[in-house]
XYZ file of C-alpha atoms in Angstrom:
379
model
C 8.510 19.610 30.480
C 10.021 23.014 30.928
C 10.258 23.659 27.225
C 6.491 23.421 26.900
C 5.594 25.588 29.882
C 4.541 29.094 29.237
C 7.532 31.402 29.255
C 6.926 34.277 31.683
C 8.887 37.490 31.243
C 8.509 39.843 34.172
C 8.547 43.487 33.296
C 10.060 44.840 36.464
C 10.972 48.126 34.842
C 7.270 48.833 34.218
C 5.008 47.784 37.074
C 6.179 45.679 39.927
C 4.675 42.246 39.733
C 3.351 42.679 36.207
C 4.355 39.956 33.776
C 3.699 39.038 30.126
C 3.087 35.425 29.201
C 4.718 34.212 25.962
C 4.417 30.851 24.271
C 7.966 29.697 23.443
C 6.673 27.529 20.620
C 4.969 30.512 19.062
C 8.173 32.511 19.299
C 10.110 29.842 17.374
C 7.409 29.441 14.735
C 6.959 33.191 14.265
C 10.674 33.729 13.866
C 10.797 31.138 11.107
C 7.521 31.853 9.292
C 7.261 35.615 9.143
C 10.448 36.278 7.150
C 9.695 33.297 4.907
C 6.313 34.642 3.896
C 7.908 37.965 2.992
C 10.740 36.540 0.935
C 8.647 33.921 -0.858
C 5.552 36.107 -1.329
C 3.219 33.626 0.392
C -0.295 34.871 0.967
C -1.244 32.541 3.833
C 0.177 29.785 6.000
C -1.121 27.485 8.743
C 1.294 25.805 11.121
C 0.161 23.254 13.672
C 2.302 21.653 16.346
C 1.584 18.766 18.659
C 3.780 18.320 21.714
C 3.088 15.866 24.541
C -0.568 15.712 23.731
C -1.097 19.451 23.471
C -1.984 21.120 20.176
C -0.770 24.550 19.107
C -2.063 26.429 16.039
C -0.388 29.415 14.358
C -2.094 31.117 11.431
C -0.691 33.755 9.112
C -1.984 35.902 6.299
C -5.003 35.235 4.113
C -6.594 32.219 2.514
C -7.444 34.372 -0.521
C -5.929 37.680 -1.618
C -9.246 38.472 -3.377
C -11.447 38.105 -0.261
C -8.768 38.888 2.378
C -10.304 36.068 4.485
C -7.729 35.185 7.153
C -6.215 31.693 7.435
C -7.434 29.622 10.352
C -6.692 26.068 11.536
C -9.859 25.049 9.601
C -8.823 26.527 6.272
C -8.638 23.819 3.615
C -5.334 23.473 1.738
C -4.277 21.176 -1.037
C -1.537 18.896 0.388
C -0.245 17.334 -2.838
C 1.876 14.232 -2.268
C 1.201 14.135 1.495
C -1.932 12.453 0.063
C 0.245 9.419 -0.567
C 0.414 8.747 3.154
C -3.396 8.342 3.303
C -3.269 6.077 0.223
C -0.570 3.989 1.833
C -2.647 3.712 5.027
C -5.690 2.461 3.059
C -3.599 -0.124 1.200
C -1.973 -1.287 4.418
C -5.456 -1.506 5.944
C -6.470 -3.775 3.084
C -3.553 -6.072 3.858
C -4.376 -6.000 7.613
C -7.906 -7.132 6.721
C -6.543 -9.969 4.526
C -7.956 -8.483 1.341
C -4.520 -8.517 -0.356
C -0.874 -9.251 0.311
C 1.950 -6.838 -0.498
C 3.664 -9.782 -2.172
C 0.799 -10.075 -4.662
C 1.681 -9.178 -8.242
C -0.305 -6.311 -9.785
C -1.446 -8.600 -12.583
C -2.869 -10.969 -9.999
C -4.920 -8.226 -8.376
C -6.331 -6.710 -11.580
C -7.051 -8.953 -14.541
C -6.737 -6.012 -16.966
C -2.989 -5.909 -16.190
C -2.312 -9.592 -17.013
C 0.117 -10.074 -19.821
C 1.835 -6.699 -19.105
C 5.051 -5.924 -17.250
C 2.912 -5.563 -14.150
C 2.727 -9.352 -13.963
C 6.182 -9.189 -12.428
C 5.672 -6.156 -10.158
C 4.545 -6.631 -6.567
C 2.213 -4.398 -4.592
C 5.083 -3.538 -2.258
C 7.226 -2.421 -5.181
C 4.419 -0.186 -6.419
C 3.949 1.284 -2.937
C 7.656 2.043 -2.560
C 8.365 3.491 -6.042
C 10.533 0.493 -6.963
C 8.493 -1.082 -9.752
C 11.256 -0.519 -12.301
C 11.104 3.063 -13.398
C 7.520 4.280 -13.485
C 7.887 8.028 -14.090
C 7.074 10.974 -11.837
C 3.948 11.804 -13.859
C 1.699 10.114 -16.384
C 2.516 11.049 -20.004
C -0.022 13.651 -21.107
C -1.772 11.324 -23.573
C -2.548 8.872 -20.713
C -3.347 11.381 -17.947
C -7.061 10.565 -17.543
C -9.079 7.973 -15.741
C -10.205 6.502 -19.099
C -6.715 6.039 -20.520
C -4.482 5.287 -17.533
C -4.851 1.504 -17.704
C -3.661 1.610 -21.305
C -0.472 3.224 -20.086
C 0.313 0.398 -17.700
C -0.502 -2.224 -20.346
C 2.139 -0.865 -22.657
C 4.755 0.360 -20.073
C 8.226 -1.175 -20.279
C 10.451 -1.145 -17.125
C 13.832 0.553 -17.288
C 15.212 -1.345 -14.270
C 14.774 -4.745 -12.699
C 11.782 -4.710 -10.312
C 12.913 -3.707 -6.806
C 16.396 -2.539 -7.872
C 15.823 1.219 -8.034
C 13.725 3.905 -6.415
C 12.145 6.442 -8.752
C 9.547 8.662 -7.074
C 6.362 8.232 -9.017
C 2.668 9.204 -8.944
C 1.753 6.343 -11.334
C 3.494 3.891 -8.992
C 1.847 4.685 -5.687
C -1.329 5.725 -7.521
C -1.739 2.200 -8.906
C -0.901 0.850 -5.468
C -3.949 2.636 -4.038
C -6.133 1.843 -7.002
C -5.384 -1.893 -6.712
C -5.890 -1.810 -2.955
C -9.338 -0.380 -3.471
C -10.068 -2.943 -6.106
C -9.156 -5.711 -3.677
C -11.687 -4.286 -1.246
C -14.449 -4.154 -3.877
C -15.140 -0.425 -3.778
C -13.924 2.696 -5.602
C -10.939 4.399 -3.959
C -12.734 7.652 -3.253
C -15.658 5.876 -1.613
C -13.363 3.808 0.628
C -11.364 6.826 1.637
C -14.269 9.116 2.427
C -16.656 6.546 3.952
C -14.259 4.115 5.651
C -10.679 5.267 6.263
C -11.160 8.932 7.088
C -13.988 8.308 9.583
C -12.071 5.532 11.250
C -9.174 7.950 11.727
C -11.529 10.552 13.229
C -10.945 12.956 10.329
C -14.052 14.989 9.594
C -12.541 17.864 7.612
C -10.481 16.021 5.010
C -11.729 15.649 1.441
C -10.878 14.360 -2.018
C -13.562 16.568 -3.546
C -14.434 19.576 -1.400
C -18.198 19.666 -0.777
C -19.995 22.754 -1.883
C -20.841 23.718 1.718
C -17.102 23.699 2.558
C -15.964 25.737 -0.417
C -15.854 28.918 1.655
C -13.027 27.325 3.671
C -11.029 26.201 0.591
C -7.966 28.457 0.293
C -7.047 29.903 -3.039
C -3.660 28.737 -4.279
C -1.180 30.904 -6.086
C 1.538 29.932 -8.596
C 5.012 31.406 -8.862
C 3.636 34.327 -10.859
C 1.045 35.066 -8.166
C -1.802 33.865 -10.343
C -4.702 31.968 -8.701
C -4.641 28.231 -9.343
C -6.132 25.037 -7.938
C -5.301 21.414 -8.696
C -6.936 19.893 -11.781
C -8.113 16.243 -12.116
C -5.818 13.710 -13.660
C -5.187 9.965 -13.708
C -5.178 8.595 -10.146
C -5.173 12.088 -8.766
C -7.080 11.087 -5.602
C -4.521 8.347 -4.850
C -1.389 10.424 -5.557
C -2.024 14.076 -4.765
C -5.740 14.825 -4.333
C -6.345 15.360 -0.619
C -7.543 18.732 0.734
C -7.450 19.185 4.471
C -6.957 21.687 7.290
C -4.063 22.132 9.675
C -6.310 20.889 12.512
C -7.365 17.714 10.734
C -3.898 16.993 9.372
C -2.528 17.367 12.941
C -5.191 14.761 14.050
C -3.797 12.452 11.376
C -0.287 12.938 12.725
C -1.504 12.232 16.277
C -3.249 9.060 15.045
C 0.093 7.985 13.520
C 1.929 8.668 16.757
C -0.764 7.105 19.015
C -2.596 4.430 17.063
C -3.598 2.413 20.172
C -6.969 4.133 20.297
C -7.828 2.823 16.790
C -9.266 -0.522 15.806
C -6.593 -3.243 15.602
C -6.443 -3.587 11.794
C -5.804 0.149 11.547
C -3.103 -0.071 14.189
C -1.481 -2.739 12.057
C -1.845 -0.614 8.960
C -0.099 2.345 10.517
C 2.716 0.145 11.668
C 3.144 -1.109 8.104
C 3.402 2.437 6.798
C 6.092 3.254 9.339
C 8.119 0.161 8.539
C 11.367 0.747 6.654
C 11.630 -1.395 3.513
C 14.850 -0.120 1.898
C 17.325 2.737 2.194
C 18.651 5.344 -0.191
C 21.429 7.247 1.579
C 20.147 8.390 5.003
C 16.471 8.073 3.952
C 14.574 4.876 4.604
C 11.488 4.289 2.489
C 8.267 3.456 4.317
C 4.833 3.298 2.712
C 3.945 6.869 1.811
C 6.137 8.143 4.641
C 9.905 8.569 4.496
C 11.937 7.754 7.579
C 15.142 8.928 9.253
C 16.926 7.708 12.359
C 16.416 10.358 15.051
C 18.077 12.725 15.837
C 18.776 13.673 12.235
C 20.845 16.636 11.036
C 19.288 19.291 8.863
C 21.707 18.457 6.053
C 20.553 14.831 5.963
C 16.910 15.824 6.062
C 17.423 18.279 3.233
C 19.241 15.654 1.133
C 16.366 13.209 1.539
C 13.876 15.826 0.459
C 15.990 17.225 -2.380
C 15.166 17.584 -6.069
C 17.602 14.831 -7.071
C 15.943 12.459 -4.645
C 12.542 13.187 -6.242
C 13.629 13.322 -9.866
C 16.382 10.735 -10.295
C 16.581 6.941 -9.931
C 18.596 5.632 -7.017
C 19.640 2.089 -6.209
C 17.530 0.638 -3.390
C 19.260 -1.168 -0.521
C 16.576 -3.480 0.772
C 16.505 -4.191 4.514
C 16.185 -7.785 5.660
C 14.293 -7.899 7.873
C 12.457 -4.619 7.304
C 13.221 -1.840 9.804
C 10.971 -1.940 12.828
C 8.739 1.137 13.379
C 9.582 0.993 17.130
C 12.995 2.632 16.597
C 13.651 6.309 17.179
C 12.546 7.844 13.927
C 11.646 11.119 12.328
C 8.862 10.394 9.896
C 8.101 12.965 7.197
C 6.484 13.750 3.834
C 6.374 16.764 1.616
C 3.679 17.654 -0.902
C 3.045 20.232 -3.567
C 0.491 21.235 -6.198
C 0.702 24.143 -8.611
C -0.522 26.584 -5.981
C 0.128 24.906 -2.595
C 3.019 23.623 -0.488
C 2.829 21.208 2.452
C 5.191 19.418 4.839
C 4.566 17.085 7.756
C 7.138 15.699 10.198
C 6.828 13.942 13.532
C 8.927 11.981 16.032
C 6.748 9.406 17.840
C 9.332 8.614 20.561
C 9.361 12.301 21.555
C 5.636 12.827 21.037
C 6.221 15.870 18.849
C 5.063 16.718 15.334
C 4.490 19.621 12.966
C 2.248 20.451 10.006
C 3.116 23.304 7.644
C 0.620 24.377 4.986
C 0.814 27.271 2.521
C -1.230 28.498 -0.425
C 1.865 28.750 -2.627
C 4.268 26.104 -3.896
C 7.512 27.427 -2.374
C 10.897 25.612 -2.067
C 10.815 22.402 -0.111
C 14.081 23.200 1.655
C 12.386 26.173 3.358
C 9.688 23.880 4.734
C 12.175 21.354 6.013
C 14.257 24.042 7.700
C 11.212 25.383 9.606
C 10.212 21.932 10.754
C 13.709 20.954 11.821
C 14.110 24.221 13.726
C 10.820 23.776 15.588
C 11.221 20.054 16.298
C 14.791 20.572 17.497
C 13.557 23.258 19.936
C 10.828 20.918 21.249
C 13.176 17.973 21.740
C 15.737 19.821 23.865
């Protein structure tokens, strides 16, 4: 397609026949990223684009202000809640293998939850933040691996199961934890030894190995102080993945072209792209959030807004669920104290973008960059 061909600008005023080749994608990305880094004080960013099977990498600034090591497509970033899409894929894989059913109640899957409110909450409700009001974060007194089950055992729903969406780490975290339990292995072990290798991801980690620490970017908080994510209850399941722009782009491409994967994993990806209910213009998948494409910037911003993340919204369940074969923009944002991430792709157009930064900057800025680049690619 013409939009993906190298743009050639002939400099006739200089030397006859001499031309300069420019990448039109790079021009769009540079125009969006360079001013953002200045205004937001971001030390380093990695942007990766896939378009019609071709990968493009654009790297900016430094992975660490202390070492001045430049960002590359192999720099490791914390991706925060984009981790939920990996968790959802693992849980969907468990269903595809027949290890569990999304209709199973949480109390059925884990005996320790029997007799609690989780007896009436399905796996699908946990995976779609519709369990009845599980909060965004664990209360501090329960935010550890040893105490988290005690939280679920005493939790009381604020809403009828399935009636409301309330974005929640404890909700999808338990979804992943129970999926791993159904497969008879710890979550981290299943992720690192089974799912990630099957997806062809060799540079994605829950705990960064010592030999890879030199590639692990330093994150910075709003005051410019160095920070990295700290362990908490179900951190691996909800926000614990560290990966590179190159490996995250491979994950995007696996989501857009799953036919090369084994059949149960193809089925799992289709389940994560299925729309289960709508809130406004956003349709909730598993981990991923979906929009009919093309989508306006205003609608995409509304779906990724603070009220959408922080407030309860009535869920309009789809019967039957929305097929993943429709024209969709599929996205997810993620943040930790020192990092900001955003992923968006349009399978029907074979285009996608990954945006990683070692600062937690406003989500709206990430969405605007992605919308601008994807709109340019789809013309």
